[in-house]
XYZ file of C-alpha atoms in Angstrom:
337
model
C 0.000 0.000 0.000
C 2.734 2.579 0.807
C 4.391 1.920 -2.567
C 1.048 2.623 -4.296
C 0.826 6.038 -2.663
C 4.477 6.706 -3.497
C 3.738 6.073 -7.179
C 0.654 8.287 -6.949
C 2.726 11.064 -5.410
C 5.351 10.936 -8.156
C 2.786 10.852 -10.971
C 0.663 13.832 -9.920
C 2.556 17.021 -10.730
C 1.601 20.663 -10.342
C 2.284 21.278 -14.037
C -0.327 18.678 -15.005
C -2.997 20.353 -12.881
C -2.139 23.778 -14.307
C -2.262 22.411 -17.851
C -5.741 20.968 -17.300
C -7.036 24.212 -15.779
C -5.614 26.283 -18.638
C -7.161 23.920 -21.189
C -10.521 24.222 -19.418
C -10.378 28.030 -19.479
C -9.418 28.007 -23.157
C -12.440 25.825 -23.943
C -14.679 28.218 -21.982
C -13.362 31.252 -23.857
C -13.760 29.537 -27.240
C -17.305 28.502 -26.282
C -18.129 32.076 -25.180
C -16.899 33.532 -28.466
C -18.804 30.898 -30.433
C -22.017 31.645 -28.505
C -21.573 35.380 -29.041
C -21.113 34.994 -32.813
C -23.770 32.374 -33.543
C -26.447 33.454 -31.032
C -25.970 37.204 -31.585
C -25.306 38.030 -27.943
C -22.537 40.013 -26.239
C -19.270 38.383 -25.252
C -20.251 38.766 -21.590
C -23.519 36.880 -22.184
C -21.625 34.308 -24.263
C -19.181 33.737 -21.409
C -22.087 33.408 -18.980
C -23.678 30.833 -21.287
C -20.381 28.872 -21.554
C -19.840 28.826 -17.778
C -23.472 27.858 -17.117
C -23.284 25.111 -19.709
C -20.036 23.730 -18.220
C -21.124 23.843 -14.571
C -24.844 23.012 -14.463
C -27.199 20.292 -15.591
C -29.931 21.960 -17.636
C -29.786 25.434 -19.125
C -32.165 27.474 -16.998
C -32.323 30.808 -18.785
C -29.591 29.688 -21.239
C -31.243 28.365 -24.374
C -29.408 28.214 -27.726
C -31.562 29.674 -30.536
C -30.512 27.251 -33.256
C -28.827 23.965 -34.043
C -25.368 25.540 -34.197
C -25.823 26.873 -30.667
C -26.862 23.435 -29.415
C -23.779 21.869 -31.022
C -21.578 24.486 -29.336
C -23.226 23.719 -25.994
C -22.563 19.996 -26.463
C -18.899 20.643 -27.316
C -18.487 22.875 -24.271
C -19.959 20.198 -22.034
C -17.952 17.248 -23.410
C -14.650 19.158 -23.216
C -14.784 21.571 -20.312
C -16.579 19.382 -17.769
C -14.073 16.439 -18.057
C -11.118 18.840 -18.037
C -12.298 20.634 -14.893
C -13.142 17.294 -13.290
C -9.705 15.853 -14.065
C -7.956 18.984 -12.747
C -9.815 18.901 -9.434
C -9.341 15.108 -9.177
C -5.575 15.506 -9.656
C -5.517 18.311 -7.115
C -7.354 16.182 -4.552
C -5.077 13.203 -5.301
C -1.966 15.358 -4.885
C -3.110 16.742 -1.535
C -4.124 13.289 -0.322
C -0.866 11.661 -1.459
C 1.217 14.415 0.123
C -0.564 13.985 3.437
C -0.289 10.193 3.318
C 3.390 10.382 2.364
C 4.027 12.499 5.436
C 2.090 10.108 7.670
C 3.839 7.049 6.174
C 7.315 8.625 6.198
C 7.736 8.438 2.424
C 9.581 11.681 1.651
C 11.389 11.541 -1.700
C 14.128 14.037 -0.763
C 15.449 16.117 2.127
C 13.660 19.249 3.392
C 14.590 22.746 2.310
C 17.263 24.479 4.347
C 19.911 22.931 6.572
C 19.497 19.564 8.284
C 21.364 16.705 9.947
C 21.295 13.415 8.029
C 21.393 10.043 9.808
C 22.041 6.969 7.649
C 20.880 3.620 9.010
C 18.402 2.294 11.538
C 20.303 1.099 14.586
C 18.408 0.756 17.860
C 19.960 4.008 19.068
C 18.847 6.060 16.056
C 15.321 6.794 17.315
C 16.624 8.239 20.587
C 19.439 10.169 18.908
C 17.128 11.632 16.260
C 14.516 12.669 18.838
C 17.115 14.361 21.077
C 18.677 16.247 18.154
C 15.245 17.316 16.861
C 14.369 18.569 20.340
C 17.189 21.124 20.070
C 15.484 22.702 17.063
C 17.673 21.068 14.391
C 15.953 19.469 11.400
C 16.766 15.760 11.275
C 16.380 13.382 8.332
C 16.774 9.623 8.819
C 17.602 7.581 5.721
C 16.858 3.885 6.216
C 15.196 0.933 4.532
C 12.729 -0.075 7.263
C 11.229 0.759 10.690
C 10.759 4.408 9.754
C 7.271 4.397 11.256
C 8.882 4.298 14.713
C 10.398 7.747 14.219
C 8.779 10.623 16.156
C 6.748 13.165 14.202
C 9.491 15.789 14.575
C 11.910 13.649 12.531
C 11.668 13.474 8.745
C 12.568 10.304 6.864
C 13.628 9.034 3.445
C 12.964 5.383 2.666
C 15.817 3.544 0.937
C 18.905 1.391 1.428
C 21.702 3.770 2.589
C 24.372 1.490 1.104
C 23.119 2.365 -2.408
C 24.647 5.403 -4.089
C 21.336 6.390 -5.701
C 19.728 6.651 -2.235
C 22.655 8.676 -0.886
C 22.435 11.080 -3.827
C 18.694 11.457 -3.258
C 19.381 12.542 0.327
C 21.595 15.421 -0.955
C 24.315 15.027 1.707
C 26.209 18.074 0.404
C 23.390 20.266 1.837
C 23.554 18.771 5.323
C 25.390 20.352 8.253
C 26.439 16.957 9.635
C 26.317 13.353 8.446
C 25.854 10.506 10.935
C 26.277 6.832 10.042
C 24.352 4.447 12.284
C 24.446 0.903 10.902
C 25.314 -2.286 12.747
C 27.547 -3.838 10.088
C 30.999 -2.207 10.065
C 31.435 -3.103 6.390
C 28.247 -1.198 5.541
C 29.456 1.699 7.696
C 32.743 1.811 5.803
C 30.968 1.630 2.429
C 28.573 4.458 3.329
C 31.441 6.546 4.715
C 33.463 6.214 1.502
C 30.517 7.194 -0.718
C 29.490 10.106 1.526
C 33.040 11.415 1.624
C 32.986 11.378 -2.189
C 29.548 13.030 -2.472
C 30.013 15.576 0.328
C 33.734 16.011 1.042
C 33.274 19.222 3.050
C 30.486 18.066 5.403
C 31.575 16.709 8.830
C 31.078 12.931 8.968
C 30.486 11.049 12.227
C 30.444 7.272 12.420
C 28.443 5.977 15.368
C 30.461 2.771 15.381
C 31.959 2.681 18.861
C 28.595 2.687 20.641
C 27.152 0.092 18.299
C 30.085 -2.320 18.050
C 31.419 -1.898 21.573
C 34.904 -1.211 20.174
C 36.735 1.378 18.172
C 36.767 1.082 14.398
C 40.573 0.969 14.629
C 40.227 -2.429 16.318
C 38.726 -3.766 13.094
C 40.882 -1.768 10.700
C 44.036 -0.875 12.689
C 46.239 1.903 11.392
C 49.491 0.578 10.014
C 52.641 2.575 9.495
C 54.035 2.236 5.969
C 57.193 0.165 5.664
C 59.804 1.827 3.473
C 62.221 -0.587 1.877
C 65.809 0.340 1.230
C 67.194 0.939 -2.216
C 66.243 3.119 -5.135
C 62.750 2.776 -6.601
C 62.197 0.404 -9.504
C 59.499 2.717 -10.837
C 59.146 6.421 -10.159
C 56.578 8.759 -11.691
C 56.265 12.432 -10.704
C 53.137 14.412 -11.602
C 51.935 12.019 -14.273
C 49.088 13.788 -16.108
C 46.880 13.187 -19.135
C 46.608 15.672 -21.956
C 43.156 16.824 -20.863
C 44.270 17.153 -17.235
C 41.876 14.505 -15.864
C 44.699 12.805 -13.921
C 47.566 14.051 -11.743
C 49.431 11.436 -9.727
C 52.885 10.550 -8.402
C 54.022 7.017 -7.635
C 57.075 5.126 -6.366
C 57.530 1.348 -6.282
C 60.591 -0.110 -4.572
C 61.961 -3.659 -4.719
C 59.764 -6.015 -2.700
C 56.853 -3.585 -2.472
C 53.262 -4.177 -3.495
C 51.625 -0.783 -4.026
C 47.835 -0.630 -4.104
C 45.791 2.215 -5.585
C 42.270 2.547 -4.145
C 39.615 4.747 -5.718
C 35.980 4.781 -6.772
C 35.128 3.687 -10.288
C 36.140 6.312 -12.830
C 38.440 8.309 -10.531
C 41.502 7.910 -12.762
C 43.165 4.712 -11.544
C 42.660 3.058 -14.936
C 44.263 6.040 -16.715
C 47.210 5.899 -14.299
C 48.007 2.277 -15.090
C 47.382 2.644 -18.811
C 49.605 5.722 -18.863
C 52.452 3.852 -17.156
C 52.025 1.065 -19.712
C 52.085 3.480 -22.656
C 48.531 2.651 -23.631
C 47.188 6.167 -22.951
C 48.904 9.448 -23.860
C 50.390 11.030 -20.732
C 53.247 13.298 -19.720
C 55.239 13.488 -16.492
C 57.796 15.734 -14.849
C 59.877 12.614 -14.278
C 59.401 8.973 -15.234
C 62.150 6.556 -14.265
C 62.448 2.781 -14.514
C 65.354 1.169 -12.651
C 66.800 4.623 -12.077
C 66.824 5.561 -15.759
C 64.606 8.144 -17.421
C 62.090 6.588 -19.798
C 59.544 7.804 -22.286
C 56.867 5.109 -22.376
C 54.993 6.241 -25.458
C 53.631 2.782 -26.331
C 53.104 -0.686 -24.830
C 56.079 -1.865 -26.934
C 58.317 0.637 -25.124
C 56.893 -0.387 -21.729
C 57.561 -4.100 -22.331
C 60.983 -3.635 -23.902
C 64.251 -4.605 -22.236
C 65.118 -2.163 -19.501
C 61.513 -1.380 -18.670
C 59.742 -4.753 -18.402
C 56.386 -3.299 -17.337
C 53.350 -5.562 -17.658
C 49.688 -4.610 -17.609
C 46.732 -6.746 -16.521
C 43.529 -5.022 -17.741
C 40.389 -4.774 -15.654
C 38.359 -6.764 -18.183
C 40.767 -9.531 -19.100
C 38.309 -11.327 -21.374
C 37.778 -8.447 -23.804
C 41.078 -6.561 -23.357
C 43.607 -9.197 -22.255
C 42.954 -12.091 -24.616
C 42.977 -12.722 -28.352
C 39.934 -14.975 -28.414
C 40.412 -15.987 -32.052
C 43.890 -17.414 -31.351
C 44.773 -20.618 -29.452
C 46.156 -20.611 -25.925
C 49.804 -21.045 -26.953
C 49.649 -17.916 -29.121
C 48.079 -15.945 -26.267
C 50.847 -17.104 -23.910
C 53.665 -16.068 -26.228
C 52.272 -13.005 -28.014
C 54.066 -10.553 -25.689
C 57.505 -12.148 -26.243
C 57.384 -12.888 -29.979
C 60.061 -10.285 -30.637
C 62.609 -11.960 -28.334
């Protein structure tokens, strides 16, 4: 039932109601002009006839003098009455759906102005939201279920907070503070990463300690980086693409495994392709085994003295020659040796 009202709320728009009302008025004006011309009355009397025809059953003192007038009356009735009826029906449906959405906590987006956003429905959320709302702050809880337990002073958005589309709908960049209140620490970390990407300037608070009974560092302890001795095998300084969509520096020393973490489409693919010579890039310095290199192509990257390999993200479509047998695929990168 709530989903039915949500659909109703999204379908009924103010522009539709206005369009129907304008169409009804246009039909009335056309009917008035037609009455005035064919029945030889003033425009004021013609408008009176059109309104009376569209709003009453029976003419009263409005009686067309000829067949043309009766046809005009019929056209006014079959057009204006349904249009007015549809407009008022849509208006009533919109008001009803808006009221029901508020009662059922089915807000599509955050309120106007500043607010505090709480993501998740931990047992402590109801108390936290009520206490914050009592201070006069506007509070919006974004969760998938149990929203009906929220007090009337707290506004809600129904949806899974681990989905990016739900986070975007909550407009976190407009909030004054963002609170994460989920029981699963993996979900908390996922929400935190996406919120930091969507709203990097808004303070983010993870209510993890109270929910897990331990600090988040106990699950993901901070580790000091281990720097290995010796010159780097690979060194790139300010590696950029021609259009400026990437700017990164990187060092890899013997024995190191360097990981690059980023959201999809944040440039990590361009970084690796640029180092492999598969995407045009430039750098202030690019050294392999201590020697300056210009890796303008994959052939240069795989040549003696560089020996850089690249494993693409989609190995089926980008890493294999499907029309060739396995032995050709295994040896294709060393055919020149």
